[in-house]
Amino acid sequence: MNFGTTQPTNQAVLDFVRTTAEVTKPDQIFWIDGSEAEKAYLYDLAVKEGVLMKLNQEKLPGCYYGRSNPNDVARVENLTFICTPRKEEVGPTNNWAAPAEMYAKLNGLLAGCMKGRTLYVIPYLMGPAGSPLTKVGIEITDSIMVVLNMRIMTRAGAVAYKHLGESNDFNRGTHSMLDINPERRYIAHFPHDNVVISLGSNYGGNVLLGKKCLALRIGSFLGRNEGWMAEHMLLLCVESPEGKKNYVAAAFPSACGKTNFAMLIPPAKYAEKGWKITTIGDDIAWMRPGPDGRLYAINPEAGYFGVAPGTNMKSNPNAMISASKDTIFTNVALTEDLDVWWEGKDGPVPAKLTDWKGNPWTPDSKEKAAHPNSRFTAPMGNNPVLAPEANDPHGVPISAIIFGGRRATTMPLIMEAFNWSHGVYIGASMGSEMTAAAVGGLGQVRRDPMAMLPFAGYDMGEYFGHWLEMGKEIANPPMIFNVNWFRKDKDGNFMWPGFGENMRVLKWIVDRCNGAAKAVETAVGRMPVAEEFDIEGLKDFTAETFAECQKIDKEEWKNELLLQNEMFLKLYKTLPKELVFERELLASRLS
Ligand code: SAT
Ligand code: MN
């Protein structure tokens, strides 16, 4: 069979591919159709080319393994640009470049860069086919790794051409690995043109252009213009024993447990009663007001690009099952029988491994066997608790929005915003300790509003304004909450057990949404009535521990307000007044 030869009829797609090929000069063009036969062919080719290795097929059927260049293991925020005619459009938190200059520079790098290579054309959907929220992207790439990952992460192939029809409304994405050199690495967005050009990297967040580039940076820009929201949020469904479904969206910075939370398994006492959690998405939500005045969300993705280290049968059994077949692993370690391993995986530490750089590794080795940002790319269809709604073109009506960061101090386990604008303030002032998902700054608290600092495609102050505007558009807005699973005691130990036990916090949240739980007002927000919050059955967790988790320390909050102000001052030009007033109100409640 001849793979890769079926061209679409859409003239705009043909023109885009032709003009890109004229610049990049590939040896051949391969048109992705998304079929199963094509998949088998591409994996064989990737193995033949030495890009992927076939893993132990008895233990991990359909699974493959790849290593990246050690200089290319995470998103590069300093090399990520938003290119708009006016610099002010991108605000002080984004890197800006003039479109003409950036196009000229990148076209220079693209010239002839695919000589000796294949140019792959990946048509893909962000969102279920037929949804009014769904967007089409065409990604051109010279990386078979990108092709195989995009086939998992998106609905890729003929389905996208069908959805597109003869329209020219699609995101034009161009990716080339070049020579994987940080000196020639650019992740450039042109929101006014709906264009992304990504060069010099082969790492997921930089090169799977549907994900952070289209779904968040370009998406947030389009959302503001078109009256919807593109957010860095997981989506889950909480089903009560009576069968009532509440849908929840939650924003946490990268590598703060979104995937774990999205696939949470309720503790036995909840499961026995009939509480169920199902997953709609683990990273991105696109939301728009529905005809009934509620906010409706879809997950634009079709797979999980999850952090491997720390994932195990205790922290996230559903992720382990999701990544047990038809999955691509990158930068994890390998066992002698070609199984995968990473720090925090179940079972004893193997005596001998090959580490993520390809070197022999033993438990005495100083370095980690798997890179801290090593990943699995798994189809969402593998998730045992996938919600059928994940494929519903209408999306799901959101009852609650949760914000959260990784904070050792200050922030309580759970609180509720007084109203939408207070909730927007809570999201806008979010801070979190940095993780391995981006290069640099590990462990430092940085402000990461709505977990969107690296992903808002326009000025962050105006982005807050869009949130406030949306609040006016939605007759029946979701309630807003803030959580912190990571608060530590004075000995530096996490106080809250987390993982499945987060169900207890979720239960309070949906009870609040359904008018079934009381709350007490504090200076920072509403909190559970201590005696009513369920801690029964938690090991070594007493009423005192809960009080510690919820404690408002005035000194810490004074400091917090000062730190929040750094971000607000940076954004002073466009910061909505409402948020300044919310901050003043908070300060006066605290004094
Ligand atoms: O690498 S990604 O950007 O896709 C993951 C993340 O940082 O959220
Ligand atoms: Mn993410």
XYZ file of C-alpha atoms in Angstrom, residues 63-308:
246
model
C 4.147 1.020 23.374
C 7.282 2.769 22.160
C 10.139 4.693 23.681
C 12.070 7.746 22.637
C 14.862 9.850 24.098
C 15.249 13.534 23.444
C 18.399 15.523 23.074
C 19.408 16.376 26.680
C 19.265 20.062 25.716
C 15.575 19.689 24.825
C 13.526 18.362 27.738
C 10.935 21.031 28.607
C 9.086 24.093 27.422
C 11.320 27.093 26.849
C 9.465 30.183 28.021
C 12.369 32.526 27.244
C 12.308 31.398 23.594
C 8.520 31.607 23.272
C 7.255 34.684 21.440
C 3.942 36.331 20.710
C 4.276 38.394 17.549
C 1.734 41.191 17.126
C 1.823 44.510 15.304
C 1.892 46.442 18.600
C 4.114 45.413 21.511
C 1.488 46.502 24.070
C -0.849 43.761 22.835
C 1.190 41.025 24.477
C 1.698 42.835 27.779
C 4.691 42.723 30.103
C 4.573 38.975 30.832
C 5.124 37.726 27.266
C 8.122 37.964 24.953
C 7.200 40.119 22.006
C 8.638 40.331 18.509
C 7.523 42.295 15.457
C 5.805 39.894 13.035
C 7.713 40.991 9.915
C 11.075 40.599 11.623
C 10.201 37.263 13.190
C 8.807 35.904 9.912
C 11.981 37.003 8.138
C 14.246 35.403 10.724
C 12.291 32.138 10.853
C 11.924 31.891 7.078
C 15.691 32.211 6.915
C 16.055 29.249 9.254
C 13.375 27.301 7.382
C 15.088 27.732 4.009
C 16.064 24.273 2.809
C 15.785 22.842 6.343
C 13.887 19.730 5.221
C 16.384 18.652 2.555
C 16.870 14.918 3.008
C 13.779 14.791 5.233
C 10.072 14.064 4.880
C 7.549 16.854 5.333
C 4.536 15.452 7.171
C 1.167 17.192 6.929
C -0.961 16.569 10.030
C -4.579 17.723 9.815
C -6.104 17.684 13.305
C -9.088 18.765 15.352
C -8.966 20.434 18.721
C -12.328 19.328 20.090
C -14.901 16.705 19.121
C -15.982 16.617 15.475
C -19.089 18.721 14.989
C -18.684 20.938 18.046
C -19.115 24.690 17.556
C -16.072 25.138 19.825
C -13.819 22.830 17.798
C -10.911 24.318 15.827
C -8.914 22.848 12.970
C -5.148 22.900 12.763
C -2.759 21.827 10.045
C 0.683 21.069 11.433
C 3.568 20.678 9.048
C 6.530 18.928 10.653
C 9.717 17.071 9.783
C 9.519 15.018 12.995
C 7.929 11.581 12.917
C 7.920 11.800 16.737
C 5.592 14.789 16.464
C 3.377 12.937 13.985
C 2.983 9.933 16.278
C 2.365 12.090 19.364
C -0.167 14.300 17.552
C -2.022 11.169 16.423
C -2.558 10.383 20.123
C -3.085 13.887 21.496
C -5.572 15.071 18.872
C -8.231 13.761 16.536
C -5.884 13.660 13.561
C -6.413 12.711 9.933
C -9.266 12.702 7.455
C -11.749 13.630 10.212
C -10.165 17.093 10.320
C -10.452 17.654 6.559
C -14.082 16.610 6.770
C -14.772 19.119 9.579
C -12.878 21.843 7.697
C -14.606 21.381 4.359
C -13.434 24.025 1.892
C -12.941 26.686 4.603
C -9.605 28.419 5.051
C -10.218 28.976 8.763
C -7.520 26.787 10.300
C -4.376 27.244 12.332
C -1.258 27.083 10.201
C 1.483 25.395 12.197
C 5.007 24.839 10.929
C 7.524 22.837 12.887
C 11.066 21.832 12.077
C 13.559 20.244 14.426
C 16.358 21.975 12.483
C 19.397 20.657 14.394
C 17.825 20.731 17.910
C 20.016 23.615 18.894
C 18.921 26.046 21.628
C 20.655 28.789 19.628
C 18.147 28.264 16.851
C 15.065 27.539 18.955
C 11.955 29.693 18.603
C 8.354 29.018 19.540
C 6.666 31.880 17.719
C 2.965 32.710 17.666
C 1.266 35.095 15.259
C -2.235 35.343 16.747
C -3.568 37.824 14.175
C -2.657 35.363 11.396
C -3.590 32.199 13.348
C -0.046 30.983 12.667
C 2.522 29.152 14.807
C 6.135 28.477 13.812
C 8.184 26.284 16.115
C 11.848 25.612 15.384
C 14.793 23.810 16.912
C 13.000 21.632 19.478
C 11.295 18.248 19.545
C 9.771 18.483 23.057
C 5.989 18.070 23.410
C 4.968 21.429 24.852
C 7.076 23.211 22.218
C 6.129 21.157 19.174
C 2.730 19.471 19.561
C 1.274 22.667 18.190
C -2.336 21.838 19.002
C -1.597 21.858 22.718
C -0.076 24.939 24.351
C 0.403 26.905 21.119
C -3.055 26.610 19.535
C -5.268 25.487 22.416
C -3.939 28.083 24.867
C -1.863 30.924 23.373
C -3.703 31.347 20.075
C -6.885 29.973 21.682
C -6.976 32.597 24.441
C -6.534 35.325 21.805
C -9.342 33.908 19.650
C -11.483 33.364 22.743
C -11.308 37.002 23.731
C -12.300 38.111 20.236
C -15.009 35.485 19.848
C -16.482 35.501 23.378
C -15.155 32.272 24.888
C -12.354 31.154 27.186
C -9.295 28.965 26.584
C -7.986 27.810 29.942
C -5.221 25.639 31.408
C -7.743 23.471 33.226
C -8.620 19.851 33.764
C -12.271 18.845 33.493
C -13.902 16.189 35.619
C -17.347 14.922 36.535
C -18.400 14.223 40.116
C -21.327 11.809 40.208
C -23.204 11.474 43.480
C -24.798 8.237 44.751
C -28.142 9.658 43.559
C -26.710 10.016 40.051
C -26.429 13.807 40.091
C -23.546 14.982 37.921
C -21.547 18.110 38.686
C -18.825 19.183 36.271
C -15.725 20.843 37.624
C -12.881 22.728 35.886
C -9.601 23.192 37.725
C -6.494 25.248 36.938
C -3.123 24.242 38.364
C 0.306 25.118 36.966
C 2.171 22.474 34.944
C 3.241 19.387 36.925
C 1.089 20.168 39.998
C -1.099 17.074 39.748
C -3.800 18.036 37.222
C -3.657 14.585 35.652
C -3.889 12.907 39.070
C -6.836 15.073 40.123
C -8.645 14.524 36.811
C -8.484 10.729 37.292
C -8.984 10.633 41.036
C -10.266 7.413 42.596
C -12.564 8.158 45.547
C -11.537 6.561 48.867
C -13.313 3.280 49.696
C -15.935 4.878 51.935
C -17.016 7.219 49.134
C -16.796 4.584 46.405
C -18.912 2.177 48.457
C -21.620 4.798 48.819
C -21.594 5.282 45.060
C -19.516 8.425 44.484
C -17.794 8.385 41.091
C -15.243 10.596 39.390
C -14.868 10.500 35.619
C -12.387 12.394 33.456
C -13.216 14.760 30.621
C -9.768 16.335 30.259
C -6.505 16.676 32.160
C -4.938 19.882 30.829
C -7.043 22.214 28.711
C -10.628 23.471 28.734
C -12.401 25.588 26.120
C -15.511 27.178 27.602
C -18.363 29.278 26.293
C -21.739 30.428 27.618
C -24.558 28.104 26.600
C -28.173 28.934 25.749
C -29.278 28.129 29.317
C -26.945 30.760 30.820
C -24.407 28.250 32.080
C -20.761 27.927 31.082
C -20.117 24.906 28.827
C -16.696 23.288 28.440
C -15.013 20.878 26.076
C -11.624 19.212 26.296
C -10.004 19.998 22.947
C -7.498 17.141 23.305
C -7.763 13.395 22.774
C -4.860 12.151 24.873
C -2.751 12.741 27.958
C 0.777 14.117 27.881
C 1.487 13.239 31.503
C 4.515 13.539 33.768
C 5.842 10.019 34.449
